Tab-separated table of C-alpha atoms in Angstrom:
chain	number	residue	atom	x	y	z
A	16	ASP	CA	93.122	88.688	87.978
A	17	ALA	CA	95.769	87.613	85.242
A	18	LYS	CA	98.743	85.535	86.327
A	19	THR	CA	102.423	87.055	86.412
A	20	THR	CA	105.651	85.492	85.781
A	21	GLN	CA	108.846	87.023	87.166
A	22	PRO	CA	112.441	85.876	87.618
A	23	THR	CA	113.104	84.430	91.157
A	24	SER	CA	116.331	86.591	91.709
A	25	MET	CA	118.228	89.293	89.873
A	26	ASP	CA	121.562	91.044	90.521
A	27	CYS	CA	122.701	94.514	89.660
A	28	ALA	CA	125.715	96.716	90.259
A	29	GLU	CA	125.454	99.807	92.349
A	30	GLY	CA	124.940	103.135	90.133
A	31	ARG	CA	123.680	100.933	87.172
A	32	ALA	CA	120.019	100.870	85.903
A	33	ALA	CA	118.072	97.763	87.260
A	34	ASN	CA	115.561	96.447	84.690
A	35	LEU	CA	113.102	94.173	86.174
A	36	PRO	CA	110.869	92.158	83.768
A	37	CYS	CA	107.374	90.872	84.260
A	38	ASN	CA	105.309	88.549	81.984
A	39	HIS	CA	101.568	88.956	82.110
A	40	SER	CA	100.474	87.210	78.871
A	41	THR	CA	96.731	86.819	79.923
A	42	ILE	CA	96.202	90.403	80.859
A	43	SER	CA	92.758	91.921	79.806
A	44	GLY	CA	92.095	95.260	78.784
A	45	ASN	CA	90.910	96.727	82.058
A	46	GLU	CA	93.565	95.277	83.955
A	47	TYR	CA	96.442	97.543	85.522
A	48	VAL	CA	100.151	96.599	86.231
A	49	TYR	CA	101.317	97.340	89.701
A	50	TRP	CA	104.723	97.157	91.161
A	51	TYR	CA	105.450	96.944	94.804
A	52	ARG	CA	108.832	96.343	96.658
A	53	GLN	CA	109.447	94.790	99.909
A	54	ILE	CA	112.869	95.414	102.027
A	55	HIS	CA	113.348	92.962	104.850
A	56	SER	CA	111.244	93.201	107.944
A	57	GLN	CA	109.112	96.068	106.466
A	58	GLY	CA	105.740	96.149	104.639
A	59	PRO	CA	105.492	96.335	100.923
A	60	GLN	CA	106.027	99.639	99.504
A	61	TYR	CA	103.945	101.017	96.373
A	62	ILE	CA	106.466	102.100	93.523
A	63	ILE	CA	104.196	102.625	90.335
A	64	HIS	CA	101.348	101.467	88.267
A	65	GLY	CA	99.940	101.769	84.741
A	66	LEU	CA	97.499	100.468	82.308
A	67	LYS	CA	99.139	100.783	78.868
A	68	ASN	CA	101.245	104.084	78.552
A	69	ASN	CA	104.590	104.084	79.929
A	70	GLU	CA	104.919	105.763	83.428
A	71	THR	CA	107.443	107.580	85.453
A	72	ASN	CA	107.712	108.924	88.947
A	73	GLU	CA	110.506	109.799	91.468
A	74	MET	CA	111.169	106.047	92.362
A	75	ALA	CA	111.107	104.307	88.884
A	76	SER	CA	109.856	103.919	85.271
A	77	LEU	CA	107.290	101.479	84.208
A	78	ILE	CA	107.415	100.383	80.523
A	79	ILE	CA	104.441	98.371	79.225
A	80	THR	CA	104.839	96.663	75.854
A	81	GLU	CA	102.298	97.746	73.067
A	82	ASP	CA	100.497	94.273	73.229
A	83	ARG	CA	100.703	94.781	77.083
A	84	LYS	CA	101.802	91.256	77.662
A	85	SER	CA	104.890	92.146	79.431
A	86	SER	CA	106.301	95.138	81.300
A	87	THR	CA	109.615	96.312	82.808
A	88	LEU	CA	110.350	98.365	85.875
A	89	ILE	CA	113.386	100.383	85.671
A	90	LEU	CA	115.310	101.664	88.516
A	91	PRO	CA	117.550	104.032	86.788
A	92	HIS	CA	120.601	104.384	89.311
A	93	ALA	CA	120.424	101.532	91.511
A	94	THR	CA	121.703	102.221	95.244
A	95	LEU	CA	122.284	99.438	98.004
A	96	ARG	CA	119.006	100.515	99.457
A	97	ASP	CA	117.031	99.031	96.465
A	98	THR	CA	117.854	95.528	97.530
A	99	ALA	CA	114.421	94.221	98.086
A	100	VAL	CA	111.729	91.667	96.519
A	101	TYR	CA	109.919	93.158	93.862
A	102	TYR	CA	106.285	92.229	93.226
A	103	CYS	CA	104.456	92.728	89.779
A	104	ILE	CA	100.880	92.474	90.202
A	105	VAL	CA	97.924	92.708	87.779
A	106	ARG	CA	94.899	94.253	89.246
A	107	LEU	CA	91.514	94.443	87.708
A	108	GLN	CA	90.036	97.969	87.305
A	109	GLY	CA	87.915	98.633	90.267
A	110	ALA	CA	88.968	95.727	92.106
A	111	GLN	CA	90.062	96.320	95.729
A	112	LYS	CA	92.695	93.744	96.855
A	113	LEU	CA	95.978	93.054	95.348
A	114	VAL	CA	97.170	89.395	94.890
A	115	PHE	CA	100.792	89.041	95.528
A	116	GLY	CA	102.977	86.311	93.698
A	117	GLN	CA	106.559	85.201	94.714
A	118	GLY	CA	108.408	88.295	93.233
A	119	THR	CA	111.959	88.765	92.224
A	120	ARG	CA	114.668	89.163	94.640
A	121	LEU	CA	116.971	92.111	93.683
A	122	THR	CA	120.316	92.322	94.984
A	123	ILE	CA	122.369	95.539	94.264
A	124	ASN	CA	126.035	94.643	94.659
A	125	PRO	CA	128.667	97.402	95.694
B	24	ASP	CA	104.974	110.126	109.838
B	25	THR	CA	101.411	109.455	108.987
B	26	GLY	CA	101.606	106.039	107.248
B	27	VAL	CA	99.888	103.011	108.439
B	28	SER	CA	100.548	102.196	111.958
B	29	GLN	CA	100.488	98.637	113.378
B	30	ASP	CA	100.751	97.587	117.035
B	31	PRO	CA	102.463	95.563	118.371
B	32	ARG	CA	105.539	95.060	115.850
B	33	HIS	CA	106.255	91.706	117.571
B	34	LYS	CA	104.028	89.375	119.690
B	35	ILE	CA	105.046	85.882	121.134
B	36	THR	CA	102.293	83.984	122.562
B	37	LYS	CA	101.742	80.338	123.679
B	38	ARG	CA	99.601	77.969	121.663
B	39	GLY	CA	96.068	78.199	122.638
B	40	GLN	CA	96.136	81.832	123.730
B	41	ASN	CA	94.342	84.738	122.070
B	42	VAL	CA	95.860	87.622	120.487
B	43	THR	CA	94.724	91.053	119.277
B	44	PHE	CA	96.520	93.238	116.691
B	45	ARG	CA	95.672	96.922	116.043
B	46	CYS	CA	95.919	98.678	112.692
B	47	ASP	CA	95.553	102.637	112.288
B	48	PRO	CA	95.090	103.511	108.610
B	49	ILE	CA	96.196	106.753	106.889
B	50	SER	CA	93.659	109.396	107.674
B	51	GLU	CA	90.934	110.014	105.064
B	52	HIS	CA	91.732	106.360	103.841
B	53	ASN	CA	88.282	104.642	104.102
B	54	ARG	CA	89.458	101.088	102.851
B	55	LEU	CA	91.259	99.013	104.829
B	56	TYR	CA	92.999	95.540	104.303
B	57	TRP	CA	94.468	92.688	106.373
B	58	TYR	CA	97.164	90.348	104.655
B	59	ARG	CA	99.160	87.635	106.233
B	60	GLN	CA	102.816	86.771	105.101
B	61	THR	CA	104.816	83.610	106.062
B	62	LEU	CA	108.670	83.330	105.435
B	63	GLY	CA	109.547	83.431	101.712
B	64	GLN	CA	105.983	83.768	100.340
B	65	GLY	CA	104.305	87.048	99.117
B	66	PRO	CA	101.402	88.368	101.197
B	67	GLU	CA	98.228	86.621	101.268
B	68	PHE	CA	94.920	88.562	101.284
B	69	LEU	CA	92.752	88.027	104.358
B	70	THR	CA	90.006	90.588	104.428
B	71	TYR	CA	88.879	94.045	103.640
B	72	PHE	CA	86.548	96.892	104.847
B	73	GLN	CA	85.110	99.721	103.529
B	74	ASN	CA	84.439	102.280	106.250
B	75	GLU	CA	83.017	99.923	109.152
B	76	ALA	CA	81.666	97.442	106.586
B	77	GLN	CA	83.528	94.177	105.931
B	78	LEU	CA	83.169	93.493	102.442
B	79	GLU	CA	85.377	90.588	101.564
B	80	LYS	CA	86.766	87.628	103.402
B	81	SER	CA	89.195	85.063	102.226
B	82	ARG	CA	88.854	81.379	102.931
B	83	LEU	CA	92.171	81.627	104.842
B	84	LEU	CA	90.256	83.610	107.425
B	85	SER	CA	89.027	80.641	109.598
B	86	ASP	CA	86.501	80.890	112.448
B	87	ARG	CA	89.406	81.554	114.839
B	88	PHE	CA	90.100	84.930	113.111
B	89	SER	CA	87.892	87.928	113.507
B	90	ALA	CA	88.498	91.486	112.136
B	91	GLU	CA	86.474	94.660	113.144
B	92	ARG	CA	86.577	98.156	112.174
B	93	PRO	CA	84.030	99.565	114.530
B	94	LYS	CA	83.997	103.258	113.555
B	95	GLY	CA	85.454	103.156	110.323
B	96	SER	CA	88.949	104.372	111.327
B	97	PHE	CA	91.307	101.676	113.110
B	98	SER	CA	90.777	97.928	112.924
B	99	THR	CA	91.595	95.102	115.108
B	100	LEU	CA	92.428	91.408	114.109
B	101	GLU	CA	91.904	88.791	116.682
B	102	ILE	CA	93.124	85.185	116.616
B	103	GLN	CA	91.449	82.946	119.089
B	104	ARG	CA	93.038	79.702	120.347
B	105	THR	CA	96.400	80.298	118.400
B	106	GLU	CA	97.968	77.421	116.782
B	107	GLN	CA	101.767	77.240	115.702
B	108	GLY	CA	100.693	77.449	112.068
B	109	ASP	CA	99.393	81.083	112.745
B	110	SER	CA	102.968	82.189	113.086
B	111	ALA	CA	103.497	84.812	110.547
B	112	MET	CA	103.539	88.483	109.780
B	113	TYR	CA	100.212	90.174	109.651
B	114	LEU	CA	100.152	93.168	107.425
B	115	CYS	CA	97.604	96.036	107.284
B	116	ALA	CA	97.154	98.454	104.313
B	117	SER	CA	94.739	101.276	103.618
B	118	SER	CA	93.652	103.154	100.556
B	119	LEU	CA	91.591	106.083	99.283
B	120	PRO	CA	88.253	105.474	97.817
B	121	ALA	CA	89.236	106.471	94.352
B	122	THR	CA	89.240	103.494	91.717
B	123	ASN	CA	92.585	102.059	91.341
B	124	SER	CA	94.186	103.856	94.342
B	125	PRO	CA	97.291	102.019	95.464
B	126	LEU	CA	97.296	100.028	98.861
B	127	HIS	CA	99.746	101.620	101.326
B	128	PHE	CA	101.087	99.082	103.971
B	129	GLY	CA	102.131	99.271	107.590
B	130	ASN	CA	105.270	97.350	108.688
B	131	GLY	CA	103.223	94.518	109.927
B	132	THR	CA	103.035	92.516	113.413
B	133	ARG	CA	105.224	89.678	113.493
B	134	LEU	CA	103.376	86.763	115.541
B	135	THR	CA	105.228	83.805	116.956
B	136	VAL	CA	103.222	80.953	118.461
B	137	THR	CA	105.189	78.705	120.689
């Protein structure tokens, strides 16, 4: 699976959009980008995934660059409950397991 | 709530004792995964089942660790002769059989070995 690079930590003001970047420059054509988050003392929570088109659901939007070498997770109106560690993961199509990195610790400030 | 259920949530044991954790996946999820997470690190893959078959095991899964899923529903993870280095959060996840189905995680069992 391709390696991902994320900033160690980020801050965002409550009510603003939180934009979390992820670099995956070695991604191959059949690898998907997944995003999970983990709130303290809970298991990781699935957010969204995509291959090359932008994706949106009730939680977030995923923007993947045209060359697929990077992506951004957007939380449109961050709340205090969005404070968590966010993991960007690249997963080979058809692969079963997910390989987690260190993630980005996002802190939403009042 | 019909999410992944793990029991117990916390376990404190003395070094050398055996412990067993249980995971109940989301119904209709035939794939089940075990991960381990230590403080400040991302979860690390341990093993994966499809129905009752254990299809992949990480090198992290030493001989003291054994996982089972006898009827293809719930799973157990046993650690024999626990060591202090086994202290961690043990996470279970499940997924549908469809390609690229996301994994859904439980809230884990936190093990402390004294």
